[in-house]
Coordinates of C-alpha atoms in Angstrom, one line a residue:
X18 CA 78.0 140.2 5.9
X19 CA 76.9 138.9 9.2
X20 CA 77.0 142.1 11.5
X21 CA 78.4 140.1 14.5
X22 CA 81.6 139.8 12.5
X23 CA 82.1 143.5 12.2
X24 CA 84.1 143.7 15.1
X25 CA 86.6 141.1 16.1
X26 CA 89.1 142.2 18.8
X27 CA 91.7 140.7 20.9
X28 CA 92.1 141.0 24.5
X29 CA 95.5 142.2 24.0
X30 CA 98.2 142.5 20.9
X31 CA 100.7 139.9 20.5
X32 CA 103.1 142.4 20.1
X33 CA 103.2 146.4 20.4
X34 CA 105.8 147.0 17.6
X35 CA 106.3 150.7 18.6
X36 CA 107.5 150.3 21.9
X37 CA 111.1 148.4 20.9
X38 CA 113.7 149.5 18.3
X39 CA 114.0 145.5 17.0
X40 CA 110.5 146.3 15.9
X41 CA 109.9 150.0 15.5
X42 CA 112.9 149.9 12.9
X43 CA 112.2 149.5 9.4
X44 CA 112.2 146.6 8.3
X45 CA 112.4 145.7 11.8
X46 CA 112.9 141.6 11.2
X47 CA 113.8 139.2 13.9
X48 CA 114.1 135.1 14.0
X49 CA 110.6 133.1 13.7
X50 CA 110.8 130.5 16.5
X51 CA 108.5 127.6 14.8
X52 CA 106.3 127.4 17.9
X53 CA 104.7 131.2 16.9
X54 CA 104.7 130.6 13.2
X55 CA 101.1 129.6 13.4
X56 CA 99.6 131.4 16.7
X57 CA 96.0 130.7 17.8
X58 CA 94.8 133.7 20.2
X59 CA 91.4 134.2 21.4
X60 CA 90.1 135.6 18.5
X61 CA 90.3 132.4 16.8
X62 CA 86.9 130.9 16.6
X63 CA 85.5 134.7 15.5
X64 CA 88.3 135.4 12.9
X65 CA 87.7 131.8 11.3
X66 CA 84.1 131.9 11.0
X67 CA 84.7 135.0 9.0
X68 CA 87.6 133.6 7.1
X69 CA 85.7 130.9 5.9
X70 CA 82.1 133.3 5.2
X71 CA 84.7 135.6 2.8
X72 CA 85.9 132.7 1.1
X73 CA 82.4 131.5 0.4
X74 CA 81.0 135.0 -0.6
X75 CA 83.8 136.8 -1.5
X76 CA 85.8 134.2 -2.5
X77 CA 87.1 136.1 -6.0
X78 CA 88.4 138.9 -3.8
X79 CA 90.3 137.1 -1.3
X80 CA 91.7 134.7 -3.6
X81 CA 93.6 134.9 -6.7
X82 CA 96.6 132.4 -7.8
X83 CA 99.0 132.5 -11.2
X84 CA 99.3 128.4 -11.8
X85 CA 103.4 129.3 -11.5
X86 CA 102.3 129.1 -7.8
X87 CA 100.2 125.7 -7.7
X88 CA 103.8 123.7 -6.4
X89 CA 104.4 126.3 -3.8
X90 CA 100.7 126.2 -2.7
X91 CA 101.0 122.4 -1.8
X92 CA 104.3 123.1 -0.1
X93 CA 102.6 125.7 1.8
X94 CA 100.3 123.3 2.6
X95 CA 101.6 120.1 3.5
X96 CA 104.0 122.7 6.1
X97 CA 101.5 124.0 7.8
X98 CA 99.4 120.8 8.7
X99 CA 103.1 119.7 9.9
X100 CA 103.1 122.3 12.4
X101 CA 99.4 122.0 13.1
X102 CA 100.3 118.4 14.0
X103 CA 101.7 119.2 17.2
X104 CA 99.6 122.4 18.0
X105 CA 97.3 121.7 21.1
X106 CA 93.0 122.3 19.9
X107 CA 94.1 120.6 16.6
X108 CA 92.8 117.2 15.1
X109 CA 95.0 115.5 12.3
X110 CA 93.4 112.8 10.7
X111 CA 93.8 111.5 7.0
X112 CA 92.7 114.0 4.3
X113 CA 90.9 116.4 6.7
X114 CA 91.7 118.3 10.0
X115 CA 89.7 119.1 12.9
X116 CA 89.9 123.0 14.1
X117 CA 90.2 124.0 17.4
X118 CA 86.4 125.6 16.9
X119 CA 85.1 122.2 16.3
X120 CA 85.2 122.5 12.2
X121 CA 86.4 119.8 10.1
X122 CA 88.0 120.7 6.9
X123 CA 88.9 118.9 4.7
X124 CA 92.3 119.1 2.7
X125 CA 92.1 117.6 -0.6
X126 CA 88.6 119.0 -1.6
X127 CA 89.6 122.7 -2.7
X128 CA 92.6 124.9 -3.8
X129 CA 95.5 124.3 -1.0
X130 CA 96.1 127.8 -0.7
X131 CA 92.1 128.1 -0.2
X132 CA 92.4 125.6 2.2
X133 CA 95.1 126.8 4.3
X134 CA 93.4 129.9 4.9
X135 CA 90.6 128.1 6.4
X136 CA 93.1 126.2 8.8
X137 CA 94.6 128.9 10.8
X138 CA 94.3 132.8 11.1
X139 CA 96.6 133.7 9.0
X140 CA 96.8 135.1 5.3
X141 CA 99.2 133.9 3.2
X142 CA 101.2 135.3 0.0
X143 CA 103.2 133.4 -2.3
X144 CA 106.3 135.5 -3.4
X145 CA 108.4 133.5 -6.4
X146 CA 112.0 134.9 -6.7
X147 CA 112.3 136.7 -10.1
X148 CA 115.4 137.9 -12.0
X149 CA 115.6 141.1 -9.8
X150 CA 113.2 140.8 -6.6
X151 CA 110.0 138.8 -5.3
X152 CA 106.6 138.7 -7.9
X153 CA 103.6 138.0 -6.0
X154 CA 101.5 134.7 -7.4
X155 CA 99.2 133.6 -5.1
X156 CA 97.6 134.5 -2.2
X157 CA 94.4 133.9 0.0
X158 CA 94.0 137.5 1.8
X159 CA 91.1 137.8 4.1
X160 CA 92.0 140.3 5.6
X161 CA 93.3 143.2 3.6
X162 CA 94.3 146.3 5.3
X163 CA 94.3 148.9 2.6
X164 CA 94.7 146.8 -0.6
X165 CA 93.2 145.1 -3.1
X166 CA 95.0 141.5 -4.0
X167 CA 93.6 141.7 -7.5
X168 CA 95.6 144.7 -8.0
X169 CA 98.7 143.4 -6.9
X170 CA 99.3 139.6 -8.0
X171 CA 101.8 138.8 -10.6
X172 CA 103.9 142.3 -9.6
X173 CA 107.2 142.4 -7.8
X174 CA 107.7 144.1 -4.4
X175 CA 108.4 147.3 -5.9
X176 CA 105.4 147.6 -7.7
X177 CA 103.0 146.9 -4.8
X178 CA 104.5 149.0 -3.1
X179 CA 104.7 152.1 -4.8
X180 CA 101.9 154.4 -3.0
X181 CA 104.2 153.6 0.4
X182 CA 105.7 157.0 0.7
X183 CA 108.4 155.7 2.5
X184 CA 109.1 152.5 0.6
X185 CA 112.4 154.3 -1.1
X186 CA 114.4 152.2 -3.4
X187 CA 117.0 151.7 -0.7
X188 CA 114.5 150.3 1.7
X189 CA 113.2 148.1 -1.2
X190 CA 117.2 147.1 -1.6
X191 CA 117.4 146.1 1.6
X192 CA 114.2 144.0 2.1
X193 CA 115.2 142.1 -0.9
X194 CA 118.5 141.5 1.0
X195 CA 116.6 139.9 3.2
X196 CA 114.2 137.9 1.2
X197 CA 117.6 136.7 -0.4
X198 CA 118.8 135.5 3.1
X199 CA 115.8 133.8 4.3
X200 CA 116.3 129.3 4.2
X201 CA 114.6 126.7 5.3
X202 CA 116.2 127.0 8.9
X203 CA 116.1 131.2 9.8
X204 CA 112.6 132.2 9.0
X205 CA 111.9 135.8 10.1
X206 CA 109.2 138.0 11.4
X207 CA 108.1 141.7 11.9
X208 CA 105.0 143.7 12.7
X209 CA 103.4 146.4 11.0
X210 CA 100.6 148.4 12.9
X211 CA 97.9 150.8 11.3
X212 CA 95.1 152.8 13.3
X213 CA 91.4 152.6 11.9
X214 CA 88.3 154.2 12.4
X215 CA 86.2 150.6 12.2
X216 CA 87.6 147.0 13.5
X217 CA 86.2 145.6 10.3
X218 CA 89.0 143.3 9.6
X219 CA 88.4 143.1 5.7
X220 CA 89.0 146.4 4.4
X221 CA 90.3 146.3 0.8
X222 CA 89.7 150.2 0.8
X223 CA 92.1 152.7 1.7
X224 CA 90.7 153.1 4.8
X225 CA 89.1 157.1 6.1
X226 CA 90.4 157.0 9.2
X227 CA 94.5 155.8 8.3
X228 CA 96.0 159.7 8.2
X229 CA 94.1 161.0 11.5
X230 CA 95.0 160.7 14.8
X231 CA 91.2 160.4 15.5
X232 CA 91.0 156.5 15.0
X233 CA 89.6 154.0 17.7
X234 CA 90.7 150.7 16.9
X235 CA 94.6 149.6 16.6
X236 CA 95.4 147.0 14.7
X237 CA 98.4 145.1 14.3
X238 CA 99.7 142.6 11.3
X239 CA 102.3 140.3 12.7
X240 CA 103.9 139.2 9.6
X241 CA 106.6 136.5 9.3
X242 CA 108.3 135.0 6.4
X243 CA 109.1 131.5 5.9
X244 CA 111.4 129.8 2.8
X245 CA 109.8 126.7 1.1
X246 CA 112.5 124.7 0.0
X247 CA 111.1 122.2 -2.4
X248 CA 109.2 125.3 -4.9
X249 CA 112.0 127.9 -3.7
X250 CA 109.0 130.4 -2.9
X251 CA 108.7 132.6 -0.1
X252 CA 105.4 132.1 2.0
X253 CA 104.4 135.8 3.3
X254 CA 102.0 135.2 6.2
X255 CA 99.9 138.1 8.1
X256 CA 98.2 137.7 11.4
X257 CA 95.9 140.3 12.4
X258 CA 95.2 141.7 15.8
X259 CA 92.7 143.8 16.6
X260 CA 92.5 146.2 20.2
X261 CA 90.0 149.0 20.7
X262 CA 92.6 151.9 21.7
X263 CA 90.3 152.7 24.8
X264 CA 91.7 149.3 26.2
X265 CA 95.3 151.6 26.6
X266 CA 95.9 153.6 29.2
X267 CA 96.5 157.5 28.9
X268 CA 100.2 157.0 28.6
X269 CA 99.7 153.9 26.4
X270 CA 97.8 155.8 24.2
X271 CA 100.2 159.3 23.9
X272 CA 103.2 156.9 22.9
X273 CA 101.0 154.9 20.8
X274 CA 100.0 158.5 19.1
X275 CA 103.4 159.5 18.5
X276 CA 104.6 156.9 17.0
X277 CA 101.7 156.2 14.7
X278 CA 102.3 160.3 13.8
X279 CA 106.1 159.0 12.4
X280 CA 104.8 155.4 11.0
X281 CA 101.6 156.3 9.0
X282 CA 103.1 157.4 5.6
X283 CA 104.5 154.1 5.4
X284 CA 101.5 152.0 6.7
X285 CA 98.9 153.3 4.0
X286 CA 98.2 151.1 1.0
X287 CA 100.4 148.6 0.0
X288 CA 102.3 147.9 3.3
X289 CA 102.3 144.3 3.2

C-alpha cells in the first residue's frame, strides 16, 4: 500500500456522537436530510484515491455480492448519481461522471456497487429483508473497522453481530423495528465511534488498540440508512472520519475517554 495513504484525517468530525443523547443512545437514529446523504469533506480527494487503490488490489476483500442483490445494486446506483447531480465539485455527463478530484469514472464499465464506491466516500451494504430480519448481500467495504465482509455476507443482522457484547436480542428487536419503518421518504442516520491505535482506515482486523484507553486516533462512522423502493433493499452506507485525538482539548479528550470507557464493548467487531 502506498504509505502516504496510511493516515487520512479530517480537520474535524462531522459529528461527535458522545456528546448528545439523540446520538449517544443506542441505536441512537435520527432523520437523513437528503443534502448529507452523500457528504464530501476534506478528506475526499485522499480517501478516494485509496478507495479506488483497494478496489484495484484488494478488490476480493472489499467486495463481495450474492446475485439476489444485482437489482438493488443498480438501484443503489442510479440514486446516488441522482443526488450527485446536484452536488457542487461533481460532473454528470452520459455513462461516466466527473469527481470533484478531477477523476472520470465511468458507470457502465464495472459492477454498480463497485462503481458506486468509487463515486463518493462512502461504503455501502445491501441488506435484503428476510422472513425474520435483514441478510446482508452485497457490499463494497473499503473501509472496515474491525470486520471482515467475507465473513459476514449472506448472514442476517443477528449473526454479524454476535461478538457485539452489547448487541442483546432486544437491541437486535428494536433495530429491526426500525429497518421495518424505514420508506422511501424517512431515511435515517446514526454514528458509531471507535478509538484506534493507527488512522489506517482499512482495518479488517480486530484492531490492538480498540479495548485501551491508550489509543491516538478517533474515528467516527456516520452511518445512515436509506430504503430503495424499486428492489425493497435497504442500502447501509458508512462514512468514515478520522481525527488524531491530540486535535481535542484536555476536556475534550476526558469526556471523549469516558464515554468510549461505556461504548467500547459494543464498538468491537461487528458494529456495523
Amino acid at each position: 500500500m502506498p504509505r502516504h495513504l496510511e493516515t487520512i484525517t479530517q480537520s474535524k468530525l462531522f459529528v461527535e456522537p458522545w456528546l448528545k443523547p439523540a446520538t449517544s443512545r443506542l441505536p441512537g437514529v435520527n432523520l437523513l436530510n437528503w443534502d448529507d446523504w452523500l457528504l464530501v469533506d476534506d478528506a475526499f480527494d485522499r480517501q478516494m484515491e485509496y478507495r479506488d487503490h483497494l478496489l484495484s488490489e484488494k478488490r476480493a476483500e472489499v467486495f463481495g455480492s450474492n446475485p439476489k442483490a444485482d437489482s438493488a445494486k443498480k438501484e443503489l446506483l442510479r440514486k446516488i448519481c441522482e443526488n450527485l447531480s446536484s452536488k457542487q465539485g461533481y460532473t454528470m455527463e452520459t455513462g461516466r461522471v466527473t469527481r470533484p478530484d478531477g477523476i472520470t469514472v465511468p458507470l457502465n464499465d464495472d459492477d454498480p456497487l463497485v462503481t458506486a464506491g468509487r463515486l463518493v466516500q462512502q461504503d455501502f451494504c445491501l441488506l435484503e429483508r428476510g422472513e425474520h430480519e435483514h441478510i446482508l448481500r452485497a457490499a463494497v467495504l473499503c473501509f472496515p473497522s474491525s470486520w471482515r465482509l467475507a465473513e459476514k455476507i449472506d448472514k442476517p443482522m443477528s449473526a454479524i453481530h454476535v461478538p457485539v457484547q452489547s448487541y442483546s436480542a432486544e437491541l437486535a428487536k428494536r433495530v429491526q423495528r426500525i429497518f421495518d419503518n424505514i420508506g422511501e421518504n424517512n431515511p435515517v442516520w446514526r454514528a458509531n465511534y471507535l478509538y484506534y491505535a493507527t488512522a489506517n482506515l482499512f482495518q479488517p482486523e480486530r484492531e490492538t488498540g480498540i479495548d485501551s484507553t491508550t489509543g491516538n486516533w478517533v474515528r467516527v462512522e456516520r452511518q445512515s440508512l436509506v430504503y430503495l423502493p424499486d428492489s425493497k433493499y435497504l442500502a447501509f452506507g458508512i462514512h468514515t472520519h478520522v481525527v488524531p485525538i491530540s486535535s481535542f482539548s484536555a476536556e475534550e479528550k476526558k469526556v471523549f475517554l469516558e464515554a468510549w470507557g461505556n461504548h467500547k464493548h459494543y464498538a468491537v467487531s461487528g458494529s456495523a
